[in-house]
Amino acid sequence: MTADAGAPPAAPPQVTSSTVLGWALAALLREWSTRVEAVTADLPHGPRGYRVLAAVVHDSPPTQAALASMLGIDRTVMTYLLDRFVECDLVERRQDPADRRARRVVATEHGRRVLADLDARVAAAEEQLLEGLEPADRDALRTLLARAATAAAPGDDPCGIVARFLDAEGG
């Protein structure tokens, strides 16, 4: 049976209670990823660079190897990424006093300012993404998603999870 050329297009499949969670999470994550790419585009390595800079600023000075492991980034790739960050005065490498072979990655003051600006831009992008919800509902959504994610994957590092997802998506 062929469709009548004048007939309206068939309705898309209905989202049911058994598919709504996966659909909603995928739609939000895809749009979140697109927006974060846009606001981090001027940082070396974009979203990946943002995750690295955030980890350097928010964690005690990590070693290069620990940082690569935490974020799921190949150690060789991390070396090139950090080389670029050093050139841009975002981070510096310091010898680990406990192990001369290891290098600690420390954010510069410029790197901290850049991250603060990026954090504000990412937060604004997230607010825009969720603008269809009332502010209290936005907060509740974030809280509930964090609680569900923590229960589903206890002990997983949030930065590492996001890094692996975005890398798989090409971000």
Coordinates of C-alpha atoms in Angstrom, one line a residue:
M1 CA 0.0 0.0 0.0
T2 CA 1.5 3.4 -1.0
A3 CA 1.0 6.6 0.8
D4 CA -1.3 9.2 -0.8
A5 CA 0.8 12.2 -1.9
G6 CA -1.8 14.5 -0.4
A7 CA -1.9 12.7 2.9
P8 CA -0.1 14.2 5.9
P9 CA 3.1 12.5 6.9
A10 CA 2.9 9.6 9.3
A11 CA 3.3 10.6 12.9
P12 CA 6.7 9.9 14.5
P13 CA 6.8 6.9 16.8
Q14 CA 5.4 7.7 20.2
V15 CA 7.7 8.1 23.0
T16 CA 6.5 5.7 25.7
S17 CA 7.4 5.3 29.4
S18 CA 9.8 2.5 28.4
T19 CA 11.7 4.8 26.0
V20 CA 11.3 8.3 27.4
L21 CA 14.3 8.2 29.7
G22 CA 16.8 7.1 27.1
W23 CA 15.4 9.5 24.5
A24 CA 15.4 12.4 27.0
L25 CA 18.9 11.7 28.2
A26 CA 20.3 11.3 24.7
A27 CA 18.5 14.5 23.4
L28 CA 19.8 16.6 26.3
L29 CA 23.3 15.2 26.2
R30 CA 23.6 15.7 22.5
E31 CA 22.4 19.3 22.8
W32 CA 24.5 19.9 25.9
S33 CA 27.6 18.6 24.0
T34 CA 26.9 20.9 21.0
R35 CA 26.5 24.0 23.2
V36 CA 29.7 23.2 25.3
E37 CA 31.6 22.8 22.0
A38 CA 30.5 26.2 20.9
V39 CA 31.4 28.0 24.2
T40 CA 34.8 26.3 24.5
A41 CA 35.8 26.6 20.8
D42 CA 38.4 29.3 21.5
L43 CA 40.2 27.1 24.0
P44 CA 42.9 24.8 22.7
H45 CA 41.3 21.4 22.2
G46 CA 37.8 22.7 22.9
P47 CA 35.7 20.6 25.3
R48 CA 38.5 18.2 26.0
G49 CA 40.7 21.1 26.9
Y50 CA 38.0 22.5 29.1
R51 CA 37.8 19.2 31.0
V52 CA 41.6 19.1 31.4
L53 CA 41.8 22.7 32.6
A54 CA 38.9 22.1 35.1
A55 CA 40.6 19.0 36.5
V56 CA 43.9 20.8 36.9
V57 CA 42.3 23.7 38.7
H58 CA 39.9 21.7 40.9
D59 CA 42.1 18.8 41.8
S60 CA 45.3 19.0 43.8
P61 CA 48.1 19.4 41.3
P62 CA 47.8 16.1 39.4
T63 CA 50.7 14.4 37.7
Q64 CA 50.5 14.3 33.9
A65 CA 50.0 10.6 34.0
A66 CA 47.3 10.7 36.7
L67 CA 45.5 13.4 34.8
A68 CA 45.5 11.4 31.6
S69 CA 44.3 8.3 33.5
M70 CA 41.5 10.2 35.3
L71 CA 40.2 11.7 32.1
G72 CA 40.7 8.7 29.9
I73 CA 43.1 10.5 27.6
D74 CA 46.0 8.7 26.0
R75 CA 49.3 9.8 27.7
T76 CA 50.8 10.8 24.4
V77 CA 47.8 13.0 23.5
M78 CA 47.9 14.5 27.0
T79 CA 51.5 15.5 26.5
Y80 CA 50.7 17.4 23.3
L81 CA 47.6 19.0 24.9
L82 CA 49.6 20.2 27.9
D83 CA 52.4 21.4 25.6
R84 CA 49.8 23.7 24.0
F85 CA 48.4 24.8 27.3
V86 CA 51.9 25.7 28.5
E87 CA 52.4 27.8 25.3
C88 CA 49.1 29.6 26.0
D89 CA 50.2 30.2 29.7
L90 CA 47.2 28.2 31.0
V91 CA 49.3 25.7 33.0
E92 CA 52.9 25.0 33.9
R93 CA 54.6 21.7 34.7
R94 CA 56.5 21.5 38.0
Q95 CA 58.8 18.8 39.1
D96 CA 57.2 16.6 41.8
P97 CA 59.3 17.0 45.0
A98 CA 58.5 13.4 45.9
D99 CA 59.5 12.0 42.5
R100 CA 61.9 13.8 40.3
R101 CA 60.7 11.8 37.2
A102 CA 57.1 13.0 37.7
R103 CA 55.7 16.4 36.6
R104 CA 52.8 18.1 38.4
V105 CA 50.5 20.1 36.3
V106 CA 49.6 23.5 37.9
A107 CA 47.2 26.1 36.6
T108 CA 48.6 29.6 36.1
E109 CA 46.7 32.6 37.2
H110 CA 45.8 33.2 33.6
G111 CA 44.5 29.6 33.4
R112 CA 42.3 30.1 36.4
R113 CA 40.8 33.3 34.9
V114 CA 40.2 31.5 31.6
L115 CA 38.5 28.6 33.4
A116 CA 36.3 31.0 35.5
D117 CA 35.2 32.6 32.2
L118 CA 34.5 29.2 30.6
D119 CA 32.7 28.0 33.7
A120 CA 30.4 31.0 33.4
R121 CA 29.8 30.4 29.7
V122 CA 29.1 26.7 30.2
A123 CA 26.7 27.5 33.0
A124 CA 24.9 30.1 30.8
A125 CA 24.7 27.5 28.0
E126 CA 23.2 25.0 30.4
E127 CA 20.7 27.5 31.7
Q128 CA 19.7 28.2 28.1
L129 CA 19.4 24.5 27.4
L130 CA 17.0 24.1 30.3
E131 CA 15.1 27.4 29.8
G132 CA 11.9 25.5 29.2
L133 CA 11.9 24.6 32.9
E134 CA 11.2 26.8 35.9
P135 CA 14.4 27.6 37.9
A136 CA 13.4 25.3 40.8
D137 CA 12.7 22.5 38.3
R138 CA 16.2 23.0 36.7
D139 CA 17.8 22.6 40.2
A140 CA 15.6 19.6 40.9
L141 CA 16.6 18.0 37.6
R142 CA 20.3 18.5 38.2
T143 CA 20.0 17.1 41.8
L144 CA 18.0 14.1 40.7
L145 CA 20.2 13.3 37.7
A146 CA 23.3 13.5 39.9
R147 CA 21.8 11.3 42.5
A148 CA 20.7 8.7 39.9
A149 CA 24.1 8.8 38.1
T150 CA 25.9 8.3 41.4
A151 CA 23.7 5.4 42.4
A152 CA 24.1 3.8 38.9
A153 CA 27.8 4.2 38.7
P154 CA 29.3 4.6 42.2
G155 CA 32.9 5.6 42.3
D156 CA 33.0 6.7 38.7
D157 CA 34.8 10.0 38.0
P158 CA 32.3 12.4 36.4
C159 CA 35.0 14.1 34.3
G160 CA 36.2 10.8 33.0
I161 CA 32.7 9.7 32.0
V162 CA 32.0 12.9 30.2
A163 CA 35.4 12.7 28.5
R164 CA 34.9 9.2 27.3
F165 CA 31.4 10.0 26.0
L166 CA 32.5 13.2 24.2
D167 CA 35.6 11.5 22.7
A168 CA 33.4 8.7 21.4
E169 CA 31.1 11.3 19.8
G170 CA 34.1 13.1 18.3
G171 CA 34.0 16.1 20.7

